[in-house]
XYZ file of C-alpha atoms in Angstrom:
634
model
C 20.372 -18.627 -17.246
C 23.973 -19.247 -18.227
C 26.909 -17.088 -19.254
C 30.646 -16.739 -18.864
C 31.447 -14.094 -16.268
C 32.762 -10.801 -17.597
C 33.761 -7.532 -15.955
C 31.280 -4.680 -15.723
C 31.627 -1.187 -14.327
C 28.315 0.021 -12.898
C 27.053 3.566 -12.335
C 23.955 4.163 -10.186
C 22.489 7.651 -10.791
C 20.498 9.590 -8.197
C 22.056 7.505 -5.446
C 24.362 8.032 -2.479
C 27.032 5.531 -1.491
C 25.503 2.307 -0.183
C 27.834 -0.460 0.996
C 25.052 -3.043 1.260
C 23.951 -2.325 -2.314
C 27.513 -2.585 -3.592
C 28.078 -5.902 -1.831
C 24.863 -7.328 -3.295
C 25.886 -6.288 -6.811
C 29.299 -7.910 -6.398
C 27.558 -11.199 -5.625
C 25.925 -11.318 -9.080
C 26.543 -14.858 -10.401
C 26.587 -13.969 -14.102
C 29.038 -11.036 -14.256
C 32.095 -9.818 -12.376
C 31.491 -6.313 -11.021
C 34.789 -4.443 -11.167
C 33.537 -1.064 -9.929
C 30.348 0.463 -8.502
C 29.993 4.241 -8.826
C 27.293 6.037 -6.854
C 26.333 9.443 -8.201
C 23.758 11.968 -7.057
C 22.497 15.260 -8.393
C 23.671 18.546 -6.910
C 21.160 20.953 -5.434
C 21.288 23.546 -8.241
C 21.602 21.159 -11.200
C 18.900 20.636 -13.795
C 18.390 17.190 -15.259
C 20.470 18.064 -18.334
C 23.272 19.490 -16.155
C 23.358 16.238 -14.237
C 23.342 14.071 -17.375
C 26.318 16.010 -18.762
C 28.241 15.388 -15.535
C 27.327 11.688 -15.552
C 28.585 11.406 -19.135
C 32.018 12.513 -17.947
C 31.976 9.837 -15.239
C 31.005 7.211 -17.818
C 33.961 8.153 -20.009
C 36.461 8.452 -17.144
C 35.564 5.114 -15.525
C 34.778 3.106 -18.669
C 31.262 2.489 -17.368
C 29.313 -0.093 -19.349
C 26.175 -0.536 -17.200
C 23.722 2.062 -15.840
C 21.500 0.856 -12.999
C 18.322 2.984 -12.565
C 16.542 2.742 -9.216
C 13.997 5.609 -9.358
C 11.888 7.262 -12.055
C 14.306 10.141 -12.689
C 17.265 7.808 -13.129
C 15.523 6.156 -16.101
C 16.044 9.417 -18.016
C 19.755 9.379 -17.189
C 19.951 5.746 -18.292
C 18.154 6.441 -21.572
C 20.300 9.495 -22.405
C 23.546 7.629 -21.673
C 22.384 4.653 -23.771
C 21.722 7.051 -26.655
C 25.095 8.812 -26.392
C 27.160 5.683 -25.620
C 26.015 2.898 -27.983
C 27.968 0.211 -26.082
C 25.734 0.733 -23.013
C 22.425 -1.187 -23.228
C 19.271 0.675 -22.305
C 15.893 2.071 -23.349
C 14.932 5.000 -25.537
C 14.167 8.340 -23.919
C 10.716 8.352 -25.523
C 9.683 5.007 -24.009
C 10.727 6.135 -20.523
C 8.965 9.451 -20.983
C 5.683 7.839 -22.049
C 5.754 5.714 -18.896
C 6.640 8.702 -16.693
C 4.187 11.309 -17.988
C 0.714 10.273 -16.870
C -1.180 11.972 -19.699
C 0.989 10.398 -22.397
C 0.747 7.036 -20.629
C -2.998 7.240 -21.150
C -2.618 8.353 -24.769
C 0.005 5.868 -25.953
C 0.272 2.909 -23.561
C -3.151 2.204 -22.038
C -4.169 -1.344 -22.962
C -6.550 -2.037 -20.107
C -9.792 -3.899 -20.763
C -11.441 -0.474 -20.679
C -9.641 2.858 -21.085
C -9.822 5.675 -18.558
C -10.826 9.140 -19.837
C -8.640 12.069 -18.795
C -7.972 15.764 -19.307
C -5.018 18.035 -18.529
C -4.846 21.477 -16.939
C -1.824 23.765 -17.369
C -0.763 25.342 -14.061
C 0.633 28.381 -15.880
C -2.297 28.994 -18.189
C -4.076 32.339 -17.666
C -7.307 30.351 -18.051
C -6.349 27.638 -15.526
C -9.540 27.938 -13.469
C -11.767 27.922 -16.550
C -9.804 24.936 -17.872
C -10.441 23.161 -14.573
C -14.179 23.638 -15.003
C -13.975 22.294 -18.556
C -12.028 19.249 -17.341
C -14.717 18.362 -14.805
C -17.415 18.724 -17.442
C -15.551 16.084 -19.449
C -14.523 13.775 -16.584
C -17.331 14.127 -14.053
C -17.241 13.899 -10.250
C -15.705 12.708 -8.051
C -12.344 13.070 -9.789
C -8.663 12.475 -9.087
C -6.014 15.109 -9.748
C -2.259 14.520 -9.835
C 0.771 16.188 -11.424
C 1.425 14.593 -14.801
C 5.187 14.437 -14.166
C 5.539 13.632 -10.461
C 6.129 10.480 -8.431
C 5.792 8.956 -4.935
C 2.035 9.785 -4.892
C 3.009 13.451 -4.572
C 0.136 15.869 -5.112
C -2.537 13.182 -5.453
C -5.948 14.488 -4.370
C -9.567 13.435 -4.655
C -11.926 16.273 -5.587
C -15.666 16.307 -4.959
C -16.474 19.615 -6.661
C -15.004 22.442 -8.714
C -13.817 24.339 -5.636
C -11.847 21.274 -4.492
C -10.134 21.097 -7.874
C -9.285 24.800 -7.911
C -7.840 24.498 -4.406
C -5.727 21.475 -5.413
C -4.361 23.297 -8.467
C -3.478 26.400 -6.471
C -1.788 24.257 -3.791
C 0.355 22.530 -6.414
C 1.331 25.806 -8.029
C 2.242 27.252 -4.620
C 4.316 24.187 -3.735
C 6.209 24.481 -7.025
C 6.842 28.196 -6.664
C 7.998 27.890 -3.041
C 10.193 24.829 -3.706
C 11.723 25.346 -7.160
C 14.396 22.696 -6.577
C 11.999 19.996 -5.415
C 11.833 17.489 -8.261
C 8.693 15.683 -7.030
C 6.641 18.828 -7.520
C 5.546 20.079 -10.952
C 8.961 21.058 -12.276
C 9.055 21.801 -15.997
C 12.177 24.026 -15.633
C 14.076 21.070 -14.164
C 13.274 18.885 -17.209
C 12.982 21.449 -20.002
C 16.536 21.575 -21.396
C 16.881 17.798 -21.161
C 13.683 17.209 -23.122
C 14.673 19.771 -25.756
C 17.870 17.809 -26.388
C 16.665 14.207 -26.069
C 12.922 14.205 -26.837
C 10.781 15.253 -29.795
C 8.996 18.107 -28.027
C 6.921 18.934 -31.091
C 5.419 15.453 -30.859
C 5.155 15.710 -27.046
C 4.552 19.427 -26.297
C 3.402 18.788 -22.706
C 7.037 18.017 -21.871
C 7.746 21.745 -21.628
C 4.738 22.621 -19.471
C 3.642 22.038 -15.883
C 0.340 20.221 -16.246
C -1.835 18.091 -14.018
C -3.968 15.214 -15.180
C -7.624 15.002 -14.148
C -9.226 11.558 -14.219
C -12.400 9.977 -12.856
C -12.019 8.766 -9.293
C -11.742 5.007 -9.775
C -13.286 3.245 -6.788
C -11.523 -0.022 -7.548
C -11.921 -3.169 -5.470
C -8.334 -4.352 -5.989
C -4.934 -3.209 -7.251
C -2.157 -5.415 -8.617
C 1.498 -4.694 -9.304
C 2.697 -6.622 -12.351
C 6.439 -6.978 -12.757
C 8.740 -8.118 -15.547
C 11.596 -7.164 -17.822
C 12.496 -6.709 -21.479
C 15.768 -8.359 -22.528
C 16.900 -8.084 -26.149
C 13.361 -6.920 -27.018
C 11.830 -10.065 -25.493
C 9.183 -9.516 -22.791
C 9.731 -11.752 -19.745
C 6.893 -11.784 -17.144
C 8.010 -12.158 -13.525
C 5.230 -11.838 -10.974
C 1.844 -10.421 -9.950
C 1.407 -9.108 -6.416
C -1.631 -7.899 -4.486
C -1.978 -4.611 -2.624
C -3.922 -4.048 0.570
C -6.872 -1.668 0.455
C -7.243 1.077 3.086
C -10.747 2.468 2.641
C -10.268 5.471 4.945
C -7.668 6.903 2.520
C -8.302 8.665 -0.790
C -5.353 6.789 -2.323
C -6.665 3.474 -1.038
C -3.985 0.979 -2.036
C -0.684 0.498 -0.275
C 1.434 -2.464 0.885
C 2.471 -5.099 -1.628
C 1.861 -8.758 -0.769
C 3.597 -11.516 -2.720
C 2.631 -13.810 -4.260
C -0.872 -12.941 -5.469
C -3.826 -14.896 -4.105
C -5.992 -14.342 -7.181
C -7.264 -17.311 -9.267
C -5.455 -18.416 -12.427
C -8.073 -17.074 -14.865
C -7.842 -13.568 -13.384
C -4.044 -13.728 -13.381
C -4.143 -14.577 -17.089
C -6.246 -11.482 -17.799
C -3.858 -9.315 -15.755
C -0.898 -10.676 -17.723
C -2.744 -9.839 -20.956
C -2.915 -6.190 -19.871
C 0.784 -6.231 -18.983
C 1.787 -7.781 -22.310
C -0.309 -5.204 -24.162
C 1.419 -2.315 -22.383
C 4.880 -3.804 -22.807
C 4.374 -4.552 -26.495
C 3.716 -0.845 -27.011
C 6.700 0.090 -24.826
C 8.997 -2.092 -26.947
C 7.633 -0.442 -30.099
C 8.742 2.910 -28.642
C 12.257 1.603 -27.952
C 12.083 0.133 -24.452
C 14.760 -2.554 -24.021
C 17.126 -4.214 -21.527
C 15.249 -2.877 -18.522
C 12.814 -3.798 -15.813
C 9.323 -2.416 -15.705
C 6.185 -2.768 -13.639
C 2.622 -1.644 -14.146
C -0.258 -1.249 -11.719
C -3.693 -2.555 -12.673
C -7.056 -1.796 -11.053
C -9.876 -4.339 -10.864
C -13.162 -2.463 -10.876
C -16.485 -3.404 -9.292
C -17.754 -4.647 -12.667
C -14.708 -6.935 -12.979
C -13.003 -4.901 -15.711
C -9.249 -4.316 -15.503
C -7.963 -0.762 -15.923
C -4.413 0.498 -16.183
C -3.337 2.630 -13.226
C 0.274 3.520 -14.104
C 3.480 2.356 -15.799
C 6.991 2.516 -14.294
C 10.008 2.110 -16.589
C 12.215 0.710 -13.817
C 12.394 -1.947 -11.174
C 10.511 -1.558 -7.912
C 12.115 -1.162 -4.493
C 9.067 -2.848 -2.980
C 9.181 -5.790 -5.371
C 12.932 -6.208 -4.914
C 12.383 -6.595 -1.177
C 9.726 -9.252 -1.794
C 11.935 -11.163 -4.238
C 14.479 -11.712 -1.455
C 12.461 -14.596 -0.016
C 9.359 -15.264 -2.137
C 11.053 -16.125 -5.464
C 14.140 -18.099 -6.481
C 17.031 -16.486 -8.374
C 15.088 -13.237 -8.656
C 17.063 -10.005 -8.507
C 16.114 -7.069 -10.704
C 19.583 -5.528 -10.481
C 21.224 -8.643 -11.907
C 19.097 -8.314 -15.055
C 20.579 -4.850 -15.622
C 24.125 -6.041 -14.887
C 23.913 -8.758 -17.531
C 22.116 -6.620 -20.151
C 23.420 -6.947 -23.705
C 25.270 -10.207 -22.995
C 22.817 -12.643 -24.543
C 21.417 -13.865 -21.229
C 18.021 -15.576 -21.385
C 15.614 -15.082 -18.502
C 12.498 -16.972 -17.472
C 9.774 -16.318 -14.917
C 11.326 -16.965 -11.464
C 9.704 -19.826 -9.483
C 8.093 -19.222 -6.103
C 9.787 -20.439 -2.921
C 6.571 -20.981 -0.949
C 7.397 -18.057 1.349
C 5.125 -15.004 1.669
C 6.333 -11.416 1.803
C 4.952 -7.927 2.347
C 6.365 -4.518 1.477
C 4.902 -1.854 3.754
C 5.735 1.835 3.350
C 5.485 3.420 6.802
C 3.531 6.548 5.855
C 2.611 9.307 8.299
C 0.015 12.023 7.739
C 2.657 14.601 8.670
C 6.389 14.249 9.177
C 8.546 15.636 11.950
C 11.957 14.578 13.265
C 12.118 10.856 12.282
C 13.359 9.863 15.736
C 10.123 11.218 17.227
C 8.040 8.966 14.981
C 9.990 5.707 14.987
C 12.267 3.855 17.396
C 15.612 3.680 15.581
C 17.161 1.484 18.298
C 14.502 -1.143 17.625
C 15.034 -0.767 13.875
C 18.710 -1.545 14.408
C 17.901 -4.651 16.460
C 15.540 -5.918 13.752
C 18.452 -6.243 11.316
C 19.214 -9.623 12.901
C 15.668 -10.962 12.363
C 15.639 -13.205 9.240
C 11.929 -12.485 8.705
C 12.389 -8.699 8.591
C 14.175 -6.335 6.209
C 14.265 -2.553 6.773
C 15.093 0.224 4.291
C 15.566 3.800 5.521
C 15.967 7.027 3.571
C 16.585 9.199 6.658
C 18.223 8.974 10.067
C 16.626 9.869 13.412
C 17.724 13.518 13.244
C 17.576 14.164 9.487
C 15.373 16.845 7.991
C 12.341 15.508 6.123
C 9.784 17.186 3.872
C 5.975 17.178 3.998
C 4.223 17.182 0.618
C 0.968 19.073 0.147
C -1.775 16.832 -1.160
C 0.244 13.627 -0.995
C -1.011 10.259 0.229
C 1.288 10.437 3.238
C 4.979 11.035 3.848
C 7.591 8.400 4.594
C 11.243 7.595 5.160
C 11.020 3.871 5.961
C 10.077 0.643 4.171
C 9.367 -2.504 6.205
C 9.499 -5.945 4.561
C 8.314 -9.015 6.458
C 8.340 -12.692 5.515
C 6.626 -15.883 6.647
C 5.753 -19.454 5.710
C 2.098 -18.412 5.357
C 0.272 -15.216 4.490
C -1.046 -15.057 8.037
C 2.423 -15.490 9.585
C 3.852 -12.768 7.352
C 1.052 -10.311 8.231
C 1.422 -11.137 11.917
C 5.139 -10.406 11.706
C 4.380 -7.058 10.035
C 1.944 -6.136 12.803
C 4.458 -7.123 15.490
C 7.216 -5.065 13.857
C 5.021 -1.973 13.567
C 3.940 -2.309 17.190
C 7.616 -2.409 18.100
C 8.822 0.548 16.044
C 5.786 2.841 15.844
C 2.281 3.359 17.208
C 0.733 3.379 13.719
C -1.526 0.350 13.914
C -4.813 -0.577 15.601
C -7.362 2.122 14.594
C -5.018 4.984 15.425
C -6.997 7.577 13.478
C -9.643 7.252 16.218
C -9.453 8.496 19.806
C -11.092 5.249 20.950
C -8.545 3.047 19.199
C -9.835 -0.468 19.867
C -12.874 -2.034 18.223
C -13.778 -5.429 16.719
C -13.456 -8.589 18.805
C -11.510 -11.508 17.288
C -11.755 -14.969 18.850
C -9.808 -16.888 19.940
C -6.838 -14.820 21.106
C -3.503 -15.220 19.331
C -1.409 -14.174 22.324
C 1.176 -16.599 23.785
C 0.305 -18.790 26.772
C 2.423 -16.843 29.284
C 0.662 -13.583 28.435
C -2.748 -15.271 28.561
C -1.903 -16.531 32.046
C -1.119 -12.984 33.197
C -4.391 -11.706 31.704
C -6.321 -14.425 33.539
C -4.578 -13.382 36.761
C -5.983 -9.866 36.316
C -9.456 -11.276 35.622
C -9.376 -13.565 38.660
C -8.247 -10.688 40.853
C -11.142 -8.510 39.694
C -13.699 -11.303 40.012
C -12.516 -12.318 43.486
C -13.302 -8.792 44.618
C -16.648 -8.838 42.766
C -17.656 -12.042 44.585
C -16.681 -10.467 47.897
C -19.184 -7.706 47.115
C -21.955 -10.241 46.388
C -21.652 -10.912 42.642
C -23.143 -14.365 41.879
C -24.957 -16.445 39.223
C -24.111 -13.977 36.453
C -21.814 -13.438 33.523
C -19.172 -10.743 33.514
C -16.381 -9.527 31.285
C -13.492 -7.160 31.773
C -11.303 -5.295 29.295
C -7.541 -5.173 29.824
C -4.946 -2.915 28.193
C -1.396 -4.087 27.486
C 0.904 -1.073 27.685
C 4.111 -0.335 25.775
C 6.180 -1.472 28.759
C 4.302 -4.803 28.828
C 2.283 -4.031 31.959
C -1.413 -4.981 32.057
C -3.950 -2.360 33.151
C -7.661 -2.698 33.789
C -9.818 -0.781 31.317
C -13.372 -1.576 32.481
C -15.614 -4.173 34.154
C -19.063 -5.214 32.852
C -21.391 -7.169 35.164
C -23.209 -8.843 32.276
C -22.674 -10.938 29.194
C -21.419 -9.450 25.925
C -23.387 -9.299 22.689
C -20.097 -9.381 20.775
C -18.763 -12.402 22.651
C -22.079 -14.239 22.310
C -21.819 -13.906 18.531
C -18.269 -15.287 18.610
C -19.254 -18.212 20.842
C -21.655 -19.426 18.124
C -18.829 -21.027 16.132
C -15.516 -20.622 17.987
C -16.397 -22.507 21.194
C -18.370 -25.680 21.995
C -21.470 -25.616 24.210
C -20.935 -21.916 24.955
C -24.019 -19.758 25.432
C -24.093 -16.991 28.016
C -27.906 -17.005 28.215
C -28.013 -20.679 29.205
C -25.883 -19.913 32.263
C -28.567 -17.486 33.450
C -31.409 -19.918 32.658
C -29.850 -22.653 34.790
C -28.868 -20.347 37.669
C -29.536 -21.772 41.155
C -29.960 -25.367 39.911
C -26.561 -26.706 40.933
C -25.139 -26.793 37.393
C -21.342 -26.994 37.140
C -19.639 -25.149 34.281
C -16.145 -25.499 32.861
C -14.187 -23.432 30.369
C -15.725 -24.175 26.926
C -13.311 -25.854 24.480
C -12.411 -24.205 21.188
C -13.795 -25.575 17.917
C -10.838 -24.504 15.762
C -12.991 -21.899 13.998
C -12.167 -18.172 14.059
C -14.724 -15.421 14.560
C -14.949 -11.632 14.533
C -17.520 -9.275 16.021
C -17.523 -5.994 14.118
C -19.741 -3.047 15.063
C -20.495 -1.134 11.852
C -19.855 2.393 13.113
C -20.332 5.508 10.970
C -18.998 8.994 11.679
C -22.567 10.293 11.392
C -25.867 8.516 10.988
C -28.641 9.215 8.542
C -31.455 7.023 7.206
C -30.030 3.469 7.678
C -31.064 2.460 4.159
C -28.778 5.172 2.761
C -25.782 3.730 4.607
C -26.291 -0.017 4.237
C -27.917 -2.331 1.684
C -30.690 -4.086 3.595
C -31.501 -6.397 0.668
C -27.950 -7.738 0.800
C -28.169 -8.038 4.592
C -31.268 -10.189 4.146
C -29.519 -12.448 1.631
C -26.584 -12.926 4.001
C -28.845 -14.681 6.503
C -28.322 -17.871 4.485
C -24.504 -17.638 4.648
C -23.228 -20.002 7.392
C -20.093 -17.869 7.845
C -22.041 -14.664 8.568
C -24.362 -13.560 11.366
C -26.043 -10.126 11.362
C -27.654 -8.230 14.248
C -29.670 -5.063 13.544
C -31.154 -2.502 15.916
C -32.927 -0.508 13.187
C -34.635 -1.010 9.847
C -33.858 0.827 6.590
C -36.311 3.668 7.296
C -36.111 3.903 11.093
C -35.037 7.071 12.835
C -31.555 6.851 14.366
C -29.645 9.129 16.732
C -26.150 10.610 16.504
C -24.196 10.752 19.763
C -21.878 13.733 20.234
C -18.346 12.734 21.157
C -18.820 9.010 20.575
C -16.448 6.787 18.612
C -19.073 6.531 15.894
C -22.756 5.625 15.700
C -24.190 2.248 14.754
C -27.261 0.107 14.237
C -25.624 -3.077 12.936
C -23.273 -5.798 14.212
C -21.551 -8.107 11.712
C -20.113 -11.460 12.830
C -17.994 -13.496 10.421
C -16.421 -16.935 10.779
C -13.699 -18.959 9.080
C -11.379 -21.937 9.392
C -8.438 -19.528 9.735
C -7.958 -15.988 10.981
C -7.193 -14.913 7.419
C -10.371 -16.514 6.012
C -12.489 -14.894 8.727
C -11.015 -11.419 8.070
C -11.440 -11.872 4.315
C -15.085 -12.766 4.850
C -15.558 -9.651 7.013
C -14.028 -7.389 4.362
C -16.111 -9.012 1.610
C -19.326 -8.604 3.623
C -18.649 -4.930 4.336
C -17.907 -4.263 0.667
C -21.248 -5.862 -0.148
C -23.469 -4.165 2.432
C -21.922 -0.751 3.187
C -23.044 1.871 0.688
C -20.812 4.658 2.020
C -17.513 3.061 3.116
C -15.855 6.467 3.395
C -18.132 7.138 6.389
C -16.937 4.114 8.393
C -15.054 5.145 11.519
C -13.287 1.769 11.701
C -12.416 0.696 8.129
C -11.016 -2.804 7.695
C -8.852 -4.466 5.060
C -7.624 -7.930 4.146
C -4.303 -7.702 5.963
C -5.576 -6.979 9.479
């Protein structure tokens, strides 16, 4: 990448003043930024009103670069590029096809298999009948989402016709009660703009509030694929993985870079990306960033999820440390100047982009510790982005996959170190980790502990104190275990004492410790045997109780044929208390009901967790019923 530096005046639409952003832009090595103009839409403006006002700013300030950062700003960019030929940018049509989910399916889908879809007009007098027709075409379960919305707003899984009708009525109510809210179905906001800049006879859905109905895709993985188009040349940048959260309807969240997938799968993913981008270029997409999301299905096929005609805030945060000379904004700044870009090399560092989503928002300061967020600014392995302050008003979205005002990026020299940093940060700033959707929040033993030596010493002090008292009361020649809470203030509190060995610990001892068997201690009792603390083997282990919210015939919940096959896997150990057809009992008020324990092992914590997730995907027939869902990043 080489060029003589030249002055550019930059306008960032849909954005408030941001000193950090401005400083970063001024550090661009290829151009000299003379001015950065932040502009945001007024409350009563339509999209066309706003574009007309931005055009005046462009003329007054001699702007020659538009920098889009969200979906809506791509339309401003495209309109300005059309009206000011000296400003490089995409066509309105290409941005619209990426934005509108139904037209994305019609014009851009180049997945290995295409996803069927139907649309329902929220203002049609036959909306409910149309909904029934859509399900006849698509089948159940299905996914419904506004065709022209963003930020996972309005996304809902439907199991039957009544669910779909309820979702449609909720969306229509949200629109009618919040006419100025651009994330909701908002045809009036777009209508005049599309009439002026888009061929609405070719794309009639542009003037209507419609939702798209698709099959519910129970994918096993999701990838974000990022790149840019410069002078009509497609330049691939990177593939990233996303963590899967099986207890959510929208299961994928949290980008991890770089991808861990094998080279042959990466090649197939890039083929999908190049297919989509070739079509985008044919529709006039140019001098912009773009990313697509790709599902990998259970049968191995790759399916297109969505297309975004802009850079990604999440990816930009990952580029900070995981890739060299990689800044999406700098591509925009140098657009139209003959710069040549190549795929940025990896640095060897890992990164994660975690959106801190809550099921319901309230005052941000009640949900997160803003003092701790401020302190984290000095941590080189953490980067925080906020869209609200502790006392700002925030909005809850009906049917969304969670509401947020904070992005957390963490970095590390290994995937495990990066994930551990993310967990530590979330523990510090919010309670949203562990299994917080359960009243009994803790489940699944992992051995050995990862806590520092000084904390381990304090935990042992608690244990020795308890056991000294037990011995005073006559406890002898037996195993025992205690459970200890660590509180927010760092204090240790006793949870419970068990005067016996632990089935979970016994399973972990099999591979994580040498010469460690609780039963043998009992067998040799009274024979003068001396025992010492068993040494670690270097192997990691987990003991996971497969708990369901409600039991039924075990064979309906788990695949017993697969459980049988797993007996030959040296990294798996299974314990069952029931067969596929045995009668099982549900316990009112428990933290879930179970008949199976799964133990997995690995040479690293990450490998052991990955094995656990893979086993559960293989053997659990109804993962949505698990009370303690797990994922790769735990």
